[in-house]
mmCIF file of C-alpha atoms in Angstrom:
data_model
loop_
_atom_site.group_PDB
_atom_site.id
_atom_site.type_symbol
_atom_site.label_atom_id
_atom_site.label_comp_id
_atom_site.label_asym_id
_atom_site.label_seq_id
_atom_site.Cartn_x
_atom_site.Cartn_y
_atom_site.Cartn_z
ATOM 1 C CA GLN J 418 -51.126 22.897 -180.255
ATOM 2 C CA VAL J 419 -47.832 23.597 -178.950
ATOM 3 C CA GLN J 420 -46.311 21.607 -175.814
ATOM 4 C CA LEU J 421 -43.493 21.900 -174.114
ATOM 5 C CA VAL J 422 -42.503 19.293 -172.026
ATOM 6 C CA GLU J 423 -39.347 18.403 -169.109
ATOM 7 C CA SER J 424 -37.624 15.935 -167.845
ATOM 8 C CA GLY J 425 -34.587 14.495 -165.861
ATOM 9 C CA GLY J 426 -35.620 16.723 -162.261
ATOM 10 C CA GLY J 427 -35.345 14.440 -158.615
ATOM 11 C CA LEU J 428 -33.365 14.460 -155.819
ATOM 12 C CA VAL J 429 -29.377 14.991 -156.127
ATOM 13 C CA GLN J 430 -27.008 15.455 -153.302
ATOM 14 C CA PRO J 431 -24.924 18.785 -152.859
ATOM 15 C CA GLY J 432 -22.088 18.477 -155.405
ATOM 16 C CA GLY J 433 -24.184 16.258 -157.580
ATOM 17 C CA SER J 434 -25.444 16.517 -161.220
ATOM 18 C CA LEU J 435 -28.094 16.382 -163.084
ATOM 19 C CA ARG J 436 -29.418 16.744 -166.940
ATOM 20 C CA LEU J 437 -32.903 18.390 -167.757
ATOM 21 C CA SER J 438 -34.513 17.764 -170.915
ATOM 22 C CA CYS J 439 -37.146 19.666 -172.630
ATOM 23 C CA VAL J 440 -39.047 18.267 -176.032
ATOM 24 C CA GLY J 441 -41.525 20.484 -178.086
ATOM 25 C CA SER J 442 -43.885 19.537 -180.222
ATOM 26 C CA GLY J 443 -46.731 20.870 -182.443
ATOM 27 C CA THR J 444 -44.869 23.019 -184.407
ATOM 28 C CA ILE J 445 -42.861 22.268 -187.592
ATOM 29 C CA PHE J 446 -40.593 25.819 -186.478
ATOM 30 C CA SER J 447 -38.088 25.843 -184.499
ATOM 31 C CA PHE J 448 -38.164 28.054 -181.346
ATOM 32 C CA ASN J 449 -36.237 31.454 -181.971
ATOM 33 C CA GLU J 450 -34.969 30.924 -178.206
ATOM 34 C CA MET J 451 -35.098 28.273 -175.846
ATOM 35 C CA ALA J 452 -34.582 28.718 -172.023
ATOM 36 C CA TRP J 453 -34.983 27.342 -168.449
ATOM 37 C CA HIS J 454 -36.589 29.573 -165.634
ATOM 38 C CA ARG J 455 -37.006 28.020 -161.856
ATOM 39 C CA GLN J 456 -39.093 29.063 -159.449
ATOM 40 C CA SER J 457 -38.388 28.377 -155.766
ATOM 41 C CA PRO J 458 -41.340 28.623 -153.120
ATOM 42 C CA GLY J 459 -41.735 32.390 -152.148
ATOM 43 C CA LYS J 460 -39.689 33.533 -154.813
ATOM 44 C CA GLN J 461 -40.623 34.833 -158.460
ATOM 45 C CA ARG J 462 -39.522 32.836 -161.384
ATOM 46 C CA GLU J 463 -36.246 33.601 -162.494
ATOM 47 C CA LEU J 464 -34.455 33.104 -165.799
ATOM 48 C CA VAL J 465 -31.402 30.379 -165.540
ATOM 49 C CA ALA J 466 -30.133 30.098 -168.994
ATOM 50 C CA SER J 467 -31.549 30.928 -172.768
ATOM 51 C CA ILE J 468 -29.856 30.095 -175.790
ATOM 52 C CA THR J 469 -31.072 31.774 -179.397
ATOM 53 C CA GLY J 470 -31.238 29.805 -182.585
ATOM 54 C CA GLN J 471 -27.655 31.361 -183.072
ATOM 55 C CA ARG J 472 -26.172 29.249 -179.917
ATOM 56 C CA SER J 473 -25.964 32.199 -178.281
ATOM 57 C CA THR J 474 -26.268 31.590 -174.397
ATOM 58 C CA ASN J 475 -26.836 33.794 -171.307
ATOM 59 C CA TYR J 476 -26.351 32.920 -167.700
ATOM 60 C CA ALA J 477 -27.873 33.857 -164.405
ATOM 61 C CA ASP J 478 -24.790 35.159 -162.244
ATOM 62 C CA SER J 479 -25.786 32.397 -159.793
ATOM 63 C CA VAL J 480 -25.026 29.174 -162.040
ATOM 64 C CA LYS J 481 -22.423 30.477 -164.574
ATOM 65 C CA GLY J 482 -19.380 27.657 -164.781
ATOM 66 C CA ARG J 483 -21.883 25.507 -163.106
ATOM 67 C CA PHE J 484 -24.723 24.850 -165.834
ATOM 68 C CA THR J 485 -24.361 24.273 -169.508
ATOM 69 C CA ILE J 486 -27.987 24.791 -171.586
ATOM 70 C CA SER J 487 -27.859 23.463 -174.966
ATOM 71 C CA ARG J 488 -30.008 22.571 -178.112
ATOM 72 C CA ASP J 489 -31.118 20.817 -180.769
ATOM 73 C CA SER J 490 -32.802 22.993 -182.769
ATOM 74 C CA PRO J 491 -34.680 20.313 -185.497
ATOM 75 C CA LYS J 492 -35.725 18.450 -182.691
ATOM 76 C CA ASN J 493 -37.175 21.531 -180.849
ATOM 77 C CA THR J 494 -35.313 20.202 -177.786
ATOM 78 C CA VAL J 495 -33.250 22.064 -174.907
ATOM 79 C CA TYR J 496 -31.031 20.347 -172.527
ATOM 80 C CA LEU J 497 -29.857 22.012 -169.216
ATOM 81 C CA GLN J 498 -26.663 20.302 -167.523
ATOM 82 C CA MET J 499 -26.376 20.944 -164.016
ATOM 83 C CA ASN J 500 -23.064 20.338 -162.434
ATOM 84 C CA SER J 501 -21.590 20.958 -158.524
ATOM 85 C CA LEU J 502 -25.300 21.627 -157.603
ATOM 86 C CA LYS J 503 -26.141 23.545 -154.380
ATOM 87 C CA PRO J 504 -28.754 23.336 -152.107
ATOM 88 C CA GLU J 505 -30.370 26.761 -153.328
ATOM 89 C CA ASP J 506 -30.723 25.432 -156.508
ATOM 90 C CA THR J 507 -33.872 23.279 -155.470
ATOM 91 C CA ALA J 508 -36.696 24.888 -157.181
ATOM 92 C CA VAL J 509 -39.093 24.069 -160.381
ATOM 93 C CA TYR J 510 -37.684 24.348 -163.455
ATOM 94 C CA TYR J 511 -39.765 25.359 -166.250
ATOM 95 C CA CYS J 512 -38.608 24.901 -169.822
ATOM 96 C CA ARG J 513 -39.357 28.413 -172.227
ATOM 97 C CA GLY J 514 -39.925 28.096 -175.942
ATOM 98 C CA THR J 515 -40.471 31.697 -177.420
ATOM 99 C CA ARG J 516 -41.288 32.188 -181.046
ATOM 100 C CA LEU J 517 -44.196 35.317 -181.945
ATOM 101 C CA ARG J 518 -44.838 34.070 -178.103
ATOM 102 C CA ASP J 519 -43.706 32.332 -175.412
ATOM 103 C CA TYR J 520 -44.887 28.415 -174.847
ATOM 104 C CA TRP J 521 -44.257 27.174 -171.050
ATOM 105 C CA GLY J 522 -43.347 23.433 -170.173
ATOM 106 C CA GLN J 523 -45.151 22.009 -167.134
ATOM 107 C CA GLY J 524 -42.261 22.383 -164.712
ATOM 108 C CA THR J 525 -39.827 19.581 -163.157
ATOM 109 C CA GLN J 526 -38.604 19.283 -159.757
ATOM 110 C CA VAL J 527 -35.221 19.674 -158.665
ATOM 111 C CA THR J 528 -34.137 19.002 -155.024
ATOM 112 C CA VAL J 529 -30.646 19.514 -153.587
ATOM 113 C CA SER J 530 -30.388 17.797 -150.608
ATOM 114 C CA SER J 531 -28.053 15.779 -148.296
#
């Protein structure tokens, strides 16, 4: 059974940084694509950043220049380095791994507040 487990969320002040991690297990294959999505109360889940097996990346306009996605393919692990955090980045962050279908983690809360 494929599972994705996120970690690294928490409470941070505006301007601060956090690093999210997501580890995949239950498969010997690397995900073709891994990504981070987020969802705030009352809003739809949105793509934050994605990365392919060839290290091609894509970012939401709202996080470009502040967030960096990276991955360790043999370990099926993806990271999200978040800098210069803003209150509007507050959300539950979900990890996604895609290989034939999408797999999702349970999410980790990120709260940006003074």
